[in-house]
Short mmCIF file of C-alpha atoms in Angstrom, two decimals:
data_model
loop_
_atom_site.label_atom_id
_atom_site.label_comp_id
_atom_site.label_asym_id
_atom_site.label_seq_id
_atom_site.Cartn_x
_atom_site.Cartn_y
_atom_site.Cartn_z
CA UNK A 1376 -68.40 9.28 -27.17
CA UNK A 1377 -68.57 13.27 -27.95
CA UNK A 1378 -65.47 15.09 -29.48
CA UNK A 1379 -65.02 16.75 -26.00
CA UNK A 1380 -64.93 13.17 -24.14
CA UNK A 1381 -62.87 12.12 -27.02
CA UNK A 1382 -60.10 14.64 -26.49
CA UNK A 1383 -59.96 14.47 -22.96
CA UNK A 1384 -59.43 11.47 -23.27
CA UNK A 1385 -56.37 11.16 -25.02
CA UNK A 1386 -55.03 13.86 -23.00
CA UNK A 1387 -55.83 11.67 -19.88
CA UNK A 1388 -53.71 8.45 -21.67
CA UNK A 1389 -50.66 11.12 -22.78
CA UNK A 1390 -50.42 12.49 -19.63
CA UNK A 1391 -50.34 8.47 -18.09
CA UNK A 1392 -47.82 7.58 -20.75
CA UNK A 1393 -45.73 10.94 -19.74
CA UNK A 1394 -45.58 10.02 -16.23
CA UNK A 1395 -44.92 5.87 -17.00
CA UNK A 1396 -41.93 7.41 -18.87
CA UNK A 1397 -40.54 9.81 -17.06
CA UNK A 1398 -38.61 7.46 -14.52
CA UNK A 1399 -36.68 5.74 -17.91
CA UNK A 1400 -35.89 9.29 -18.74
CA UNK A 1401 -34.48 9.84 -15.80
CA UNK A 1402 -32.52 6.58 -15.38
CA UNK A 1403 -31.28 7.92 -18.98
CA UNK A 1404 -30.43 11.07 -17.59
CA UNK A 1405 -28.85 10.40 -14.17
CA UNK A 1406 -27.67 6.02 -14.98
CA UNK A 1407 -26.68 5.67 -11.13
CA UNK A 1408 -29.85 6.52 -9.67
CA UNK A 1409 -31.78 3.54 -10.25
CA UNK A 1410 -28.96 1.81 -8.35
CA UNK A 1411 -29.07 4.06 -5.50
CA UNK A 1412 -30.47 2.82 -2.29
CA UNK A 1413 -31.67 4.72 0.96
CA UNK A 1414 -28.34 5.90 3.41
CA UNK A 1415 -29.81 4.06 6.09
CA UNK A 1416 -29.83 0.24 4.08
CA UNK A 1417 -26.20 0.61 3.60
CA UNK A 1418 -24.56 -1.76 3.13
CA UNK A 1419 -26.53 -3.94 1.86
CA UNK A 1420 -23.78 -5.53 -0.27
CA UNK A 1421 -20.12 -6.40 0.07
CA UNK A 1422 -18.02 -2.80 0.29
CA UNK A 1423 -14.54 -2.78 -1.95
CA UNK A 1424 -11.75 -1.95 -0.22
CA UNK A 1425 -8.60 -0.68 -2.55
CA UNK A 1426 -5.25 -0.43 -0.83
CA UNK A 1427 -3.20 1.86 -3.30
CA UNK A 1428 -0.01 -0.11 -2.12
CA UNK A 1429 1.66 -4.19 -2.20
CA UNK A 1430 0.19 -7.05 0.00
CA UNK A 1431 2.14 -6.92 3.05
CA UNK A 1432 2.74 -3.10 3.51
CA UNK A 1433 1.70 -1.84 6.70
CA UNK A 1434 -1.29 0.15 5.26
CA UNK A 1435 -2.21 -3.32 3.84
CA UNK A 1436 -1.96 -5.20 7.18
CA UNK A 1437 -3.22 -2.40 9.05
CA UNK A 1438 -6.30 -2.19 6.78
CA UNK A 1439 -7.11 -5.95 6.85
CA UNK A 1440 -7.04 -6.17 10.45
CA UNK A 1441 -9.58 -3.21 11.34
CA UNK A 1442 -11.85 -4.11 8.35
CA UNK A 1443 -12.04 -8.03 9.22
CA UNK A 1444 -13.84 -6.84 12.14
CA UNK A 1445 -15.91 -3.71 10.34
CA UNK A 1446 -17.47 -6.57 8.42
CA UNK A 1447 -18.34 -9.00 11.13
CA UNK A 1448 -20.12 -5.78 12.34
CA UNK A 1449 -22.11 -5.38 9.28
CA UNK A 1450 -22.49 -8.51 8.57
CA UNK A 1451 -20.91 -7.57 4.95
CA UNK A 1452 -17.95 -8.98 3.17
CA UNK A 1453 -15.38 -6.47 2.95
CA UNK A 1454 -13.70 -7.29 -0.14
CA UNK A 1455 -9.55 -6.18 -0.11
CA UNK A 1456 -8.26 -5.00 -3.58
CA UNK A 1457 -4.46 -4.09 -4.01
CA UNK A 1458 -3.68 -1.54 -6.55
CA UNK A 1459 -0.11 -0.25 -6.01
CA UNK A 1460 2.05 2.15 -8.26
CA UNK A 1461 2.40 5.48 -9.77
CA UNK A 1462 2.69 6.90 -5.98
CA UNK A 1463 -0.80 5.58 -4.84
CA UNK A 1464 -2.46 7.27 -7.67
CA UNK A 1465 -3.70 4.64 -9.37
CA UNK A 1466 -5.47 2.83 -6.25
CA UNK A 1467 -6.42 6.79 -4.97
CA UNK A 1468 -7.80 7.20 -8.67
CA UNK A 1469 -10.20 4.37 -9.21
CA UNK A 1470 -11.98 5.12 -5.17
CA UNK A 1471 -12.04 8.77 -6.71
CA UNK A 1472 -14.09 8.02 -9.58
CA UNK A 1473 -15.60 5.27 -7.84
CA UNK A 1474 -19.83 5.50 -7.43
CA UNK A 1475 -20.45 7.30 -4.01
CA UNK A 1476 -22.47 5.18 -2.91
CA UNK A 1477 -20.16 3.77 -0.14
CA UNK A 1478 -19.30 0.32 -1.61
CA UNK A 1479 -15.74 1.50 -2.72
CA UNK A 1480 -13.60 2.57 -0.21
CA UNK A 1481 -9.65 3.15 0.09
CA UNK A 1482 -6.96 2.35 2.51
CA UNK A 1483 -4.02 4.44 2.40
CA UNK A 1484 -1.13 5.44 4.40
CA UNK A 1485 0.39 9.28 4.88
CA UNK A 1486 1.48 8.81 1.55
CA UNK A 1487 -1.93 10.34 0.29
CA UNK A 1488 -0.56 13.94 1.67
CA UNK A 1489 3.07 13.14 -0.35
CA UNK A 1490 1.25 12.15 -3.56
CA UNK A 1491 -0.16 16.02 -4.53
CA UNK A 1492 2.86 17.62 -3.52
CA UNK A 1493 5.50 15.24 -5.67
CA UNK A 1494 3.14 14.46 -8.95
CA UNK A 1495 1.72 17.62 -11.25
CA UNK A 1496 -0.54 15.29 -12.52
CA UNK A 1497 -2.72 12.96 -10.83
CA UNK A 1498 -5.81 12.17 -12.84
CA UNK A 1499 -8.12 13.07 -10.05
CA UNK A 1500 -8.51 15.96 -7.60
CA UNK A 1501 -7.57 15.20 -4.37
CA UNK A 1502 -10.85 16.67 -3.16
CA UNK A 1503 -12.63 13.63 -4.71
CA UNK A 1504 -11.57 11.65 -1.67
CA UNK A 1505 -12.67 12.77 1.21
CA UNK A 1506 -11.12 11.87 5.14
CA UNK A 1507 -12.80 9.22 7.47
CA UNK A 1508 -10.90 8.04 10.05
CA UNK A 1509 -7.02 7.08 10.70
CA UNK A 1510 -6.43 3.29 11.46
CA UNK A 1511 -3.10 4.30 13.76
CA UNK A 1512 0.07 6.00 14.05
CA UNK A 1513 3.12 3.39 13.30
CA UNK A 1514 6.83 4.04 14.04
CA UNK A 1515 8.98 4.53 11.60
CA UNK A 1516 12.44 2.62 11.81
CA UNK A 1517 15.56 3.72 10.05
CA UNK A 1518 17.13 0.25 8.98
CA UNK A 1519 20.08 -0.39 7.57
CA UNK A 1520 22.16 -4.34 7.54
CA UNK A 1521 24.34 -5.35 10.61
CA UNK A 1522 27.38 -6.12 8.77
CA UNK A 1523 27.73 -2.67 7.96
CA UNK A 1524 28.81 -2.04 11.62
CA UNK A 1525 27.32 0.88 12.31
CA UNK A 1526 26.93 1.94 16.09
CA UNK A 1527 25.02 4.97 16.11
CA UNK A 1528 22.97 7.07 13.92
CA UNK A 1529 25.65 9.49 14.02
CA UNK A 1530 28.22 6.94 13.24
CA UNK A 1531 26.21 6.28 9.98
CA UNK A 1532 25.93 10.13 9.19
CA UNK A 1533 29.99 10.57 9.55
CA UNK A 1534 30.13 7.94 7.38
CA UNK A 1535 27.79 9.46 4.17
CA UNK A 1536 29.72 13.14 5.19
CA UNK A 1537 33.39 11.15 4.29
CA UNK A 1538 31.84 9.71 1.18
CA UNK A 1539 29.81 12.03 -0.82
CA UNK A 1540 27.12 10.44 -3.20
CA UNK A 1541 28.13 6.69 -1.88
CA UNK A 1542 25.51 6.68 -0.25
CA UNK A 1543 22.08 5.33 -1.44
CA UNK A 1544 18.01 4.68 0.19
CA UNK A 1545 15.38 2.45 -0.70
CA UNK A 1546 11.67 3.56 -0.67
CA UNK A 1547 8.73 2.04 -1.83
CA UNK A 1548 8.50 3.97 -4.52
CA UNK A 1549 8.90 7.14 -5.65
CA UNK A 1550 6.83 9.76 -4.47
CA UNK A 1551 5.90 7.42 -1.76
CA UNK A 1552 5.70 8.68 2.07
CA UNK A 1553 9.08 6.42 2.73
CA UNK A 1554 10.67 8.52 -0.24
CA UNK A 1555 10.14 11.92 1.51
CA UNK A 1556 11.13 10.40 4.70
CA UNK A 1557 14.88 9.62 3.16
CA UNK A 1558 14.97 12.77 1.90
CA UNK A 1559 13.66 14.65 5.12
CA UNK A 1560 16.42 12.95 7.21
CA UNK A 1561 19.35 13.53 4.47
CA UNK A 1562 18.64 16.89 4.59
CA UNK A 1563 18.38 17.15 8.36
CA UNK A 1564 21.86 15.53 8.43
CA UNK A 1565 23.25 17.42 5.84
CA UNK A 1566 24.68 14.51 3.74
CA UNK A 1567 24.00 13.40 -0.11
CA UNK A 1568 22.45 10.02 -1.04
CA UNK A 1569 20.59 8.46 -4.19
CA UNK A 1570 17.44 7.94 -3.78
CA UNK A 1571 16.65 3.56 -4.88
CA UNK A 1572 12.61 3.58 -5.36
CA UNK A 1573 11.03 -0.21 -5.76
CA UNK A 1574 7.41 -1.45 -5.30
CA UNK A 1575 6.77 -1.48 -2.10
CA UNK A 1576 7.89 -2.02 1.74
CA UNK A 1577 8.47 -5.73 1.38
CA UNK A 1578 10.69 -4.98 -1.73
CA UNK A 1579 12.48 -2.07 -0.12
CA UNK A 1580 13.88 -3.66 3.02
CA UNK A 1581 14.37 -6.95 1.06
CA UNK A 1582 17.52 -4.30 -0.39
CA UNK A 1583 19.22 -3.59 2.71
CA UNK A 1584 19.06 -7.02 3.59
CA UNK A 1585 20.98 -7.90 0.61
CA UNK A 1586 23.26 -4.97 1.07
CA UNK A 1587 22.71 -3.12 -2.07
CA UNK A 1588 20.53 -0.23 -0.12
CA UNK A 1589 22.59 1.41 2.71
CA UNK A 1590 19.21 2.32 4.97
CA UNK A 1591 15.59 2.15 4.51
CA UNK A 1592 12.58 3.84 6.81
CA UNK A 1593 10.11 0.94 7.33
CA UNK A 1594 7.07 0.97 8.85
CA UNK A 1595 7.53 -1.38 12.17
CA UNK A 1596 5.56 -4.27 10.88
CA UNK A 1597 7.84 -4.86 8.04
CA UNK A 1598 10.82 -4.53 10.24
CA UNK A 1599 10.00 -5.86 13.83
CA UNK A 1600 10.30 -9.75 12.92
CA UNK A 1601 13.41 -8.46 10.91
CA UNK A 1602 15.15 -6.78 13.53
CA UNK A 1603 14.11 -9.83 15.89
CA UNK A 1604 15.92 -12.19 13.39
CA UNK A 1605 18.80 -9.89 13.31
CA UNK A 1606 18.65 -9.64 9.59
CA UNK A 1607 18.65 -5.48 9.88
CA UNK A 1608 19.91 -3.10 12.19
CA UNK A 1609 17.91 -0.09 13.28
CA UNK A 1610 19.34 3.36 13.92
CA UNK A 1611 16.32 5.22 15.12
CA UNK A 1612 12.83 5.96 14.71
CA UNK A 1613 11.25 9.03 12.55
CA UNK A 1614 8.28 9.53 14.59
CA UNK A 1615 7.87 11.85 17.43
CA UNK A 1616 8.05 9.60 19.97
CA UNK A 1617 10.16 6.13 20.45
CA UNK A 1618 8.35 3.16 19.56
CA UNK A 1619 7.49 1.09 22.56
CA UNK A 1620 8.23 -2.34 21.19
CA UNK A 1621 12.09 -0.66 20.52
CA UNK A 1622 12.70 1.65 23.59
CA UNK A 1623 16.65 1.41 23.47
CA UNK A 1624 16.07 3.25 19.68
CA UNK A 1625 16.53 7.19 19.71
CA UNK A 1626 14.62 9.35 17.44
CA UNK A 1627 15.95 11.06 14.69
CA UNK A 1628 15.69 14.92 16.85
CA UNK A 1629 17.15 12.88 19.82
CA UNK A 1630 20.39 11.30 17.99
CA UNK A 1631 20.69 15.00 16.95
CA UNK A 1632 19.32 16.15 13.51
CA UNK A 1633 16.25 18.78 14.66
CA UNK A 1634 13.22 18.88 11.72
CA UNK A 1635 13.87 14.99 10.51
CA UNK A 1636 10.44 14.21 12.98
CA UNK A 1637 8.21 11.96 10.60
CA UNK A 1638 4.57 10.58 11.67
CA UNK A 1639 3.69 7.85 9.59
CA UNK A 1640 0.04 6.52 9.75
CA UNK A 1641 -2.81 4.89 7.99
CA UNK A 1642 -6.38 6.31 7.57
CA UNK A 1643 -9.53 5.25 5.27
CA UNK A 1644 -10.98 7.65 2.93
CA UNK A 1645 -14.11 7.35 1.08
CA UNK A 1646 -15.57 9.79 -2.59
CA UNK A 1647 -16.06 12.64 -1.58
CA UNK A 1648 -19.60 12.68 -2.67
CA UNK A 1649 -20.64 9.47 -0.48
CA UNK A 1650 -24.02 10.53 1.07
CA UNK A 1651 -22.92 11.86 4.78
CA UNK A 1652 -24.94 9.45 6.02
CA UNK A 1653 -23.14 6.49 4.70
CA UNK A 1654 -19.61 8.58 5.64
CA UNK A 1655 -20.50 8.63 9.06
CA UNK A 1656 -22.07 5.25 9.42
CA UNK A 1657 -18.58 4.29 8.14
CA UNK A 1658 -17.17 6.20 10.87
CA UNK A 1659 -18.92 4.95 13.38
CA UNK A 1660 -18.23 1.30 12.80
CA UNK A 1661 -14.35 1.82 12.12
CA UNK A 1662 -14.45 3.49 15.51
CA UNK A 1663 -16.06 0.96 17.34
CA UNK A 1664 -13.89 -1.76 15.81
CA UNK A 1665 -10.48 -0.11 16.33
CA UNK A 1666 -12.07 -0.44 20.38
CA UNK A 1667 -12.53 -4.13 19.86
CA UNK A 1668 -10.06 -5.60 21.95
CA UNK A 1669 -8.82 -8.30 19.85
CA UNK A 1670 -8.49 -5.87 17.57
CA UNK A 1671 -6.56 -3.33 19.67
CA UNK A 1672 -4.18 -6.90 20.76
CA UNK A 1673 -3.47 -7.37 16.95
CA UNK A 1674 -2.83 -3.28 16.51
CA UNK A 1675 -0.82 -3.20 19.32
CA UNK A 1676 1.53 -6.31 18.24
CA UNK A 1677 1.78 -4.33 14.85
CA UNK A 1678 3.44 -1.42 16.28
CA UNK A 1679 0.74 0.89 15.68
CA UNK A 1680 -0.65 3.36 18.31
CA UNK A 1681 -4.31 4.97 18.01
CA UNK A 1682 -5.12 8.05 16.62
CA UNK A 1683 -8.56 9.14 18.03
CA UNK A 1684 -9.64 11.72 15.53
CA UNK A 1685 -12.55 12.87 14.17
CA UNK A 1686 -13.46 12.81 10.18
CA UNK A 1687 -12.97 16.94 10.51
CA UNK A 1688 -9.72 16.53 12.77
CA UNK A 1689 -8.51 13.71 10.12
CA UNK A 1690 -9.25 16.15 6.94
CA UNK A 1691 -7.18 18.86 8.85
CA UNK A 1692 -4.87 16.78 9.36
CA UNK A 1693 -4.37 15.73 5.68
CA UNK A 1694 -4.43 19.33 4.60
CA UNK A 1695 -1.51 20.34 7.09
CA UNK A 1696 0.67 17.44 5.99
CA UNK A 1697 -0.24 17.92 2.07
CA UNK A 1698 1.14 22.12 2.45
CA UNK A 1699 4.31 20.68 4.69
CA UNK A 1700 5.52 18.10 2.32
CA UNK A 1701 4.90 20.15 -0.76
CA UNK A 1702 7.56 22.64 1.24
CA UNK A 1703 9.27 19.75 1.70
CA UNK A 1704 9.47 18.85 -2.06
CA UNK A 1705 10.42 21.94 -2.94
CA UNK A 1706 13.10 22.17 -1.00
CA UNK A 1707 14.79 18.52 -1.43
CA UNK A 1708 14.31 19.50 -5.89
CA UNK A 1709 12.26 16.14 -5.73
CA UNK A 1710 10.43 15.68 -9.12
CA UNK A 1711 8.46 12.64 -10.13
CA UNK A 1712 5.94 13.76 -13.27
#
């Protein structure tokens, strides 16, 4: 072999060894990629989803109903992880810095637009998590316990008036979407109460029950067999409209008390950096199973109502509600961190 045929060929075998080595340097550089797959094989796996709240909330319910039948779709386990406190953040934080790679997804209620505007500090930026779809629109029910013997709404409001600071409501925590519906009404009606924050729904309306929280807004799924039972009473309804499965219940703006309207509902949100491909696929198969009519039977005995939106009219959405209950905070002196 001439020196000419020698050196090209070792710059034939370094160029080989450059390319063998250049996908390890890359792995190295970028660790996710090698466990990226094409848009269009997902899922391929069973998907994560993390409900930022307790078993049993109506997010939670909500969420395992539409999903049961996502996955029979995609032939994919879809895996249900609770992660309440903290306001949410901590469930909202770990789909946040979650891999994008649509395999960890979150389940949360209205609460995600209360969260920004009631903590300084979340961990995360709230444009990590990006909108898909909303699960429904649930009533909201302003409970309080029979023995009380409250008639009306406004027979509860004369009541807090005559007794300044006697007055107390459970949430499910502070910060949560249940908190700034106490304080929306309180301020509405003009009266003073202490705000009671505990883990979740469940916890929350277990309270009035036992009489040591005067009134509690509960989503209707934790309250409907309740109210049935006759162990709470309900006043009215937050939302803009009465809820169908109570039609003798005012709303809040009916009994009287303008700007106490509150929508509560449940969505799914995926990182924000979740190929569109995947986001929409995600879309598309939430949509079609919220039209499943066993599906729609189990929504409707929930309470809930639909909320055909798109992922844009969903993201407005959230931004609209995040700038009105930061107002909101503001102006009820609410401070959590």
């Amino acid at each position: 072999m001439t020196p000419v045929q020698s050196s090209r060929r070792r710059l034939i075998l370094g160029l080989s060894a450059a390319a063998l080595a250049a996908p390890a340097l890359a792995r190295l550089a970028c660790p996710h990629a090698s466990a990226q797959e094409p848009a269009h094989a997902w899922p391929s796996k069973p998907i994560r989803l993390i409900v930022p709240l307790t078993p049993g909330s109506a997010t939670d319910v909500m969420g395992r109903v539409v999903m049961d039948q996502v996955s029979a779709q995609l032939g994919q386990p879809i895996i249900v992880e609770n992660r309440p406190g903290a306001g949410n953040t901590i469930g909202m934080g770990a789909v946040a810095k979650a891999d994008p790679d649509g395999y960890t997804i979150l389940a949360n209620s209205s609460t995600h637009t209360v969260t920004p505007a009631t903590r300084s500090s979340l961990g995360f930026e709230m444009t990590d998590l990006a909108a898909i779809i909303p699960l429904g629109n649930m009533p909201v029910v302003m409970v309080v316990n029979p023995t009380k013997g409250y008639k009306t709404l406004s027979d509860f409001v004369a009541t807090a008036k005559a007794k300044p600071g006697s007055i107390n409501y459970a949430s499910a925590g502070a910060g949560n979407s249940s908190h700034l519906n106490g304080e929306r009404f309180r301020l509405a009606a003009g009266f003073e109460a202490v705000h009671l924050p505990f883990k979740g729904a469940p916890e929350a309306i277990t309270e009035v029950i036992a009489g040591r929280a005067d009134f509690y807004f509960a989503p209707l799924v934790n309250a409907l067999p309740l109210l049935k039972d006759g162990q709470v009473q309900a006043l009215a309804v937050s939302g803009s409209s009465r809820a169908s499965a109570l039609p003798d219940v005012p709303t809040t703006v009916e009994a009287g008390y303008p700007n106490s309207e509150y929508n509560f509902w449940a969505g799914v949100f995926a990182p924000a950096k979740t190929p569109a491909e995947i986001r929409a696929k995600l879309y598309a198969e939430t949509a079609k199973a919220l039209q499943n009519s066993a599906t729609r039977a189990k929504l409707v005995n929930l309470g809930a109502d639909p909320m055909p939106l798109s992922s844009a009219q969903f993201d407005a959405l959230v931004h609209q509600e995040i700038a009105t209950n930061t107002q909101l905070v503001k102006a009820a002196g609410i401070k959590v961190n």
